[in-house]
mmCIF file of C-alpha atoms in Angstrom:
data_model
loop_
_atom_site.group_PDB
_atom_site.id
_atom_site.type_symbol
_atom_site.label_atom_id
_atom_site.label_comp_id
_atom_site.label_asym_id
_atom_site.label_seq_id
_atom_site.Cartn_x
_atom_site.Cartn_y
_atom_site.Cartn_z
ATOM 1 C CA MET A 1 101.752 105.531 118.644
ATOM 2 C CA ARG A 2 105.140 106.280 117.081
ATOM 3 C CA ILE A 3 106.289 104.485 113.967
ATOM 4 C CA GLY A 4 108.577 102.162 115.934
ATOM 5 C CA GLU A 5 105.662 100.858 118.006
ATOM 6 C CA LEU A 6 103.564 100.453 114.851
ATOM 7 C CA ALA A 7 106.361 98.414 113.281
ATOM 8 C CA GLU A 8 106.567 96.196 116.358
ATOM 9 C CA ARG A 9 102.801 95.637 116.579
ATOM 10 C CA SER A 10 102.329 94.997 112.868
ATOM 11 C CA GLY A 11 105.474 92.995 112.150
ATOM 12 C CA VAL A 12 106.391 95.397 109.335
ATOM 13 C CA THR A 13 109.692 97.244 109.330
ATOM 14 C CA VAL A 14 109.885 101.012 109.792
ATOM 15 C CA ARG A 15 111.477 101.274 106.367
ATOM 16 C CA THR A 16 108.568 99.412 104.758
ATOM 17 C CA ILE A 17 106.020 101.628 106.509
ATOM 18 C CA HIS A 18 107.787 104.734 105.169
ATOM 19 C CA TYR A 19 107.810 103.133 101.717
ATOM 20 C CA TYR A 20 104.092 102.332 101.857
ATOM 21 C CA ILE A 21 103.342 105.951 102.778
ATOM 22 C CA GLU A 22 105.528 107.190 99.942
ATOM 23 C CA GLN A 23 103.820 104.851 97.459
ATOM 24 C CA GLY A 24 100.325 105.854 98.572
ATOM 25 C CA LEU A 25 99.358 102.569 100.233
ATOM 26 C CA LEU A 26 99.069 104.263 103.638
ATOM 27 C CA PRO A 27 97.912 107.791 104.413
ATOM 28 C CA ALA A 28 100.457 110.075 106.013
ATOM 29 C CA PRO A 29 99.827 110.276 109.779
ATOM 30 C CA PRO A 30 99.094 113.565 111.524
ATOM 31 C CA ARG A 31 102.166 115.039 113.171
ATOM 32 C CA ARG A 32 102.682 115.708 116.816
ATOM 33 C CA GLY A 33 105.733 117.907 116.936
ATOM 34 C CA LYS A 34 108.374 116.415 114.660
ATOM 35 C CA TYR A 35 106.983 112.865 114.796
ATOM 36 C CA GLY A 36 104.056 111.175 113.057
ATOM 37 C CA GLU A 37 101.346 109.856 115.349
ATOM 38 C CA PHE A 38 99.774 106.605 114.121
ATOM 39 C CA ASP A 39 96.394 105.492 115.458
ATOM 40 C CA PRO A 40 95.494 101.773 115.924
ATOM 41 C CA SER A 41 93.763 101.610 112.534
ATOM 42 C CA TYR A 42 97.208 101.546 110.897
ATOM 43 C CA VAL A 43 97.763 98.047 112.284
ATOM 44 C CA ASP A 44 94.614 96.874 110.457
ATOM 45 C CA ARG A 45 95.652 98.761 107.325
ATOM 46 C CA LEU A 46 98.972 96.924 107.292
ATOM 47 C CA ARG A 47 97.185 93.596 107.789
ATOM 48 C CA LEU A 48 94.971 94.448 104.819
ATOM 49 C CA ILE A 49 97.989 95.296 102.656
ATOM 50 C CA ARG A 50 99.625 92.009 103.667
ATOM 51 C CA GLN A 51 96.511 90.085 102.623
ATOM 52 C CA LEU A 52 96.380 91.870 99.266
ATOM 53 C CA LYS A 53 100.086 91.152 98.709
ATOM 54 C CA ALA A 54 99.333 87.475 99.374
ATOM 55 C CA GLN A 55 97.174 87.607 96.225
ATOM 56 C CA HIS A 56 100.373 88.425 94.287
ATOM 57 C CA LEU A 57 99.086 91.881 93.348
ATOM 58 C CA PRO A 58 101.649 94.521 92.353
ATOM 59 C CA LEU A 59 101.820 97.649 94.497
ATOM 60 C CA SER A 60 99.988 99.680 91.855
ATOM 61 C CA ALA A 61 97.058 97.234 91.959
ATOM 62 C CA ILE A 62 97.073 97.207 95.779
ATOM 63 C CA ARG A 63 97.023 101.014 95.819
ATOM 64 C CA ARG A 64 94.110 101.038 93.392
ATOM 65 C CA ARG A 65 92.241 98.397 95.422
ATOM 66 C CA LEU A 66 92.708 100.398 98.620
ATOM 67 C CA LEU A 67 91.479 103.549 96.907
ATOM 68 C CA GLU A 68 88.415 101.689 95.650
ATOM 69 C CA MET A 69 87.755 100.540 99.238
ATOM 70 C CA GLY A 70 88.141 104.115 100.448
ATOM 71 C CA PHE A 71 91.230 103.360 102.550
ATOM 72 C CA GLY A 72 93.952 105.107 100.561
ATOM 73 C CA PRO A 73 95.125 108.714 100.587
ATOM 74 C CA ALA A 74 92.986 111.113 98.601
ATOM 75 C CA VAL A 75 94.013 111.633 94.986
ATOM 76 C CA GLY A 76 96.555 114.428 94.793
ATOM 77 C CA ASP A 77 97.666 114.126 98.442
ATOM 78 C CA ARG A 78 101.376 114.037 99.172
ATOM 79 C CA SER A 79 102.792 111.978 101.991
ATOM 80 C CA ALA A 80 104.457 113.524 105.001
ATOM 81 C CA GLU A 81 107.678 111.964 103.747
ATOM 82 C CA GLY A 82 107.652 114.040 100.587
ATOM 83 C CA GLY A 83 106.193 111.316 98.409
ATOM 84 C CA ARG A 84 104.786 111.787 94.964
ATOM 85 C CA PRO A 85 101.140 112.689 94.269
ATOM 86 C CA GLN A 86 98.789 109.793 93.827
ATOM 87 C CA GLU A 87 97.720 108.594 90.413
ATOM 88 C CA SER A 88 95.092 110.502 88.534
ATOM 89 C CA PRO A 89 91.615 108.969 88.446
ATOM 90 C CA PRO A 90 91.188 106.396 85.679
ATOM 91 C CA PRO A 91 89.309 107.418 82.538
ATOM 92 C CA GLU A 92 85.527 107.410 82.795
ATOM 93 C CA GLY A 93 85.201 104.305 80.671
ATOM 94 C CA LEU A 94 85.343 102.614 77.296
ATOM 95 C CA PHE A 95 82.670 102.266 74.659
ATOM 96 C CA ARG A 96 81.412 98.722 74.078
ATOM 97 C CA SER A 97 83.426 98.053 70.917
ATOM 98 C CA ARG A 98 86.697 99.239 72.485
ATOM 99 C CA PHE A 99 85.937 97.478 75.765
ATOM 100 C CA ALA A 100 85.212 94.236 73.879
ATOM 101 C CA GLU A 101 88.457 94.549 71.916
ATOM 102 C CA GLU A 102 90.491 95.129 75.097
ATOM 103 C CA ALA A 103 88.818 92.158 76.814
ATOM 104 C CA GLY A 104 89.135 89.736 73.896
ATOM 105 C CA LEU A 105 85.362 89.504 73.459
ATOM 106 C CA THR A 106 82.879 90.437 70.779
ATOM 107 C CA PRO A 107 80.472 93.354 71.356
ATOM 108 C CA GLU A 108 77.651 90.795 71.354
ATOM 109 C CA GLN A 109 79.340 88.823 74.138
ATOM 110 C CA VAL A 110 79.825 91.999 76.147
ATOM 111 C CA ALA A 111 76.130 92.804 75.717
ATOM 112 C CA ARG A 112 75.246 89.292 76.882
ATOM 113 C CA LEU A 113 77.462 89.609 79.953
ATOM 114 C CA GLU A 114 75.849 92.936 80.721
ATOM 115 C CA ALA A 115 72.376 91.394 80.440
ATOM 116 C CA MET A 116 73.526 88.693 82.880
ATOM 117 C CA GLY A 117 74.531 91.375 85.376
ATOM 118 C CA LEU A 118 78.219 90.531 85.156
ATOM 119 C CA LEU A 119 79.076 93.881 83.556
ATOM 120 C CA ALA A 120 77.463 97.287 83.926
ATOM 121 C CA SER A 121 77.743 100.362 81.718
ATOM 122 C CA SER A 122 76.865 103.974 82.342
ATOM 123 C CA GLU A 123 75.763 106.110 79.425
ATOM 124 C CA GLY A 124 77.278 103.570 77.040
ATOM 125 C CA LEU A 125 80.657 103.437 78.816
ATOM 126 C CA PHE A 126 82.142 100.443 80.606
ATOM 127 C CA PRO A 127 84.615 101.123 83.431
ATOM 128 C CA ALA A 128 88.199 100.096 82.725
ATOM 129 C CA SER A 129 88.225 98.466 86.168
ATOM 130 C CA ALA A 130 85.850 95.796 84.780
ATOM 131 C CA LEU A 131 88.386 94.618 82.191
ATOM 132 C CA PRO A 132 89.975 91.910 84.400
ATOM 133 C CA LEU A 133 86.538 90.393 84.971
ATOM 134 C CA ALA A 134 85.692 90.523 81.259
ATOM 135 C CA ARG A 135 89.059 88.997 80.381
ATOM 136 C CA ALA A 136 88.396 86.169 82.828
ATOM 137 C CA ALA A 137 85.113 85.477 81.042
ATOM 138 C CA SER A 138 86.979 85.604 77.728
ATOM 139 C CA THR A 139 89.462 82.995 78.986
ATOM 140 C CA LEU A 140 86.644 80.660 80.027
ATOM 141 C CA LEU A 141 84.940 81.047 76.656
ATOM 142 C CA SER A 142 88.220 80.411 74.809
ATOM 143 C CA TYR A 143 88.531 77.061 76.612
ATOM 144 C CA GLY A 144 85.080 75.984 75.481
ATOM 145 C CA ALA A 145 82.829 77.281 78.254
ATOM 146 C CA THR A 146 79.410 78.524 77.189
ATOM 147 C CA MET A 147 77.630 81.667 78.282
ATOM 148 C CA GLU A 148 75.412 79.420 80.393
ATOM 149 C CA ASP A 149 78.545 78.134 82.158
ATOM 150 C CA VAL A 150 79.628 81.707 82.828
ATOM 151 C CA ALA A 151 76.151 82.524 84.130
ATOM 152 C CA MET A 152 76.347 79.541 86.488
ATOM 153 C CA LEU A 153 79.700 80.768 87.831
ATOM 154 C CA VAL A 154 78.247 84.247 88.305
ATOM 155 C CA GLY A 155 75.439 82.714 90.346
ATOM 156 C CA HIS A 156 77.941 80.837 92.507
ATOM 157 C CA ALA A 157 79.993 84.019 92.990
ATOM 158 C CA GLN A 158 76.876 85.917 94.038
ATOM 159 C CA GLN A 159 76.112 83.200 96.609
ATOM 160 C CA GLU A 160 79.685 83.464 97.922
ATOM 161 C CA ALA A 161 79.356 87.236 98.161
ATOM 162 C CA ALA A 162 76.133 86.874 100.151
ATOM 163 C CA LEU A 163 77.896 84.437 102.488
ATOM 164 C CA HIS A 164 80.804 86.850 102.952
ATOM 165 C CA ARG A 165 78.404 89.650 103.809
ATOM 166 C CA ARG A 166 76.560 87.551 106.398
ATOM 167 C CA LEU A 167 79.791 86.460 108.054
ATOM 168 C CA VAL A 168 81.253 89.968 108.099
ATOM 169 C CA GLU A 169 78.084 91.346 109.651
ATOM 170 C CA ARG A 170 78.174 88.640 112.335
ATOM 171 C CA GLY A 171 81.731 89.539 113.312
ATOM 172 C CA GLU A 172 82.794 91.822 116.107
ATOM 173 C CA PRO A 173 81.973 95.460 115.400
ATOM 174 C CA GLY A 174 84.876 97.533 114.199
ATOM 175 C CA ASP A 175 85.823 100.354 111.913
ATOM 176 C CA ALA A 176 85.773 100.114 108.133
ATOM 177 C CA VAL A 177 89.386 98.955 107.901
ATOM 178 C CA ALA A 178 88.805 96.125 110.397
ATOM 179 C CA ARG A 179 85.745 95.018 108.416
ATOM 180 C CA ALA A 180 87.793 95.049 105.202
ATOM 181 C CA VAL A 181 90.426 92.878 106.892
ATOM 182 C CA ARG A 182 87.740 90.364 107.915
ATOM 183 C CA TRP A 183 86.353 90.425 104.384
ATOM 184 C CA GLN A 184 89.752 89.640 102.869
ATOM 185 C CA GLU A 185 90.299 86.809 105.365
ATOM 186 C CA LEU A 186 86.952 85.303 104.377
ATOM 187 C CA VAL A 187 87.769 85.684 100.679
ATOM 188 C CA ALA A 188 91.049 83.827 101.234
ATOM 189 C CA ALA A 189 89.287 81.035 103.178
ATOM 190 C CA VAL A 190 86.667 80.518 100.468
ATOM 191 C CA ALA A 191 89.348 80.670 97.746
ATOM 192 C CA ALA A 192 91.323 77.931 99.549
ATOM 193 C CA ILE A 193 88.228 75.699 99.656
ATOM 194 C CA ARG A 194 87.504 76.382 96.001
ATOM 195 C CA GLN A 195 91.066 75.585 94.933
ATOM 196 C CA MET A 196 91.071 72.371 96.977
ATOM 197 C CA VAL A 197 87.830 71.162 95.386
ATOM 198 C CA LEU A 198 89.047 72.038 91.883
ATOM 199 C CA TRP A 199 92.363 70.280 92.463
ATOM 200 C CA GLU A 200 90.664 67.157 93.783
ATOM 201 C CA GLN A 201 88.352 67.050 90.784
ATOM 202 C CA LEU A 202 91.289 67.445 88.398
ATOM 203 C CA HIS A 203 93.309 64.823 90.300
ATOM 204 C CA GLN A 204 90.439 62.322 90.231
ATOM 205 C CA ARG A 205 89.953 62.875 86.512
ATOM 206 C CA SER A 206 93.675 62.378 85.889
ATOM 207 C CA GLU A 207 93.649 59.131 87.856
ATOM 208 C CA GLY A 208 90.586 57.961 85.931
ATOM 209 C CA GLY A 209 92.319 58.740 82.637
ATOM 210 C CA ASP A 210 95.385 56.772 83.704
ATOM 211 C CA GLN A 211 93.266 53.764 84.662
ATOM 212 C CA ASP A 212 91.402 53.889 81.360
ATOM 213 C CA GLY A 213 94.720 53.844 79.526
#
């Protein structure tokens, strides 16, 4: 399909599609004559980008997430619109002491999280991509959570991941992009349930505190 039809089917403007290609969020389409020819998978790719944007991720984080999923242009590719090369691969990793410092943890806490299976190192290096997860654990600990609390949350997250996998596998067969779209939709559904339960618990506690006063 031509870019105009893709824009109509996806609800994204032609200008935005060109911009996504330039920024490395979409691969450049093969050309047929002077026009790009987009296959149906681009509709799913745009749905996936929309879902990632709904998580309030910046474009750089969305590009990195798509690359991690295997759905972005190859590193070093240039778009058909004359876009810039993609970002270089991230560094191989950080040693435990540096990783701990960047995450706001102690090396002992990092070792404990690794023993719990929350973090994984390779030849003594921790991937920089694991820093957001480690920082989340650091935030919980700073508010008084214990390592046992973190372990409990890890267990719950693993159960959620197993549920996601079962539901994705039960869905209609499709290509990898379509499966990723389903996965993101399930993540959003579970996140909405989680937020609702947390809000209700907080609301009930606030009401109880008011009554006690």
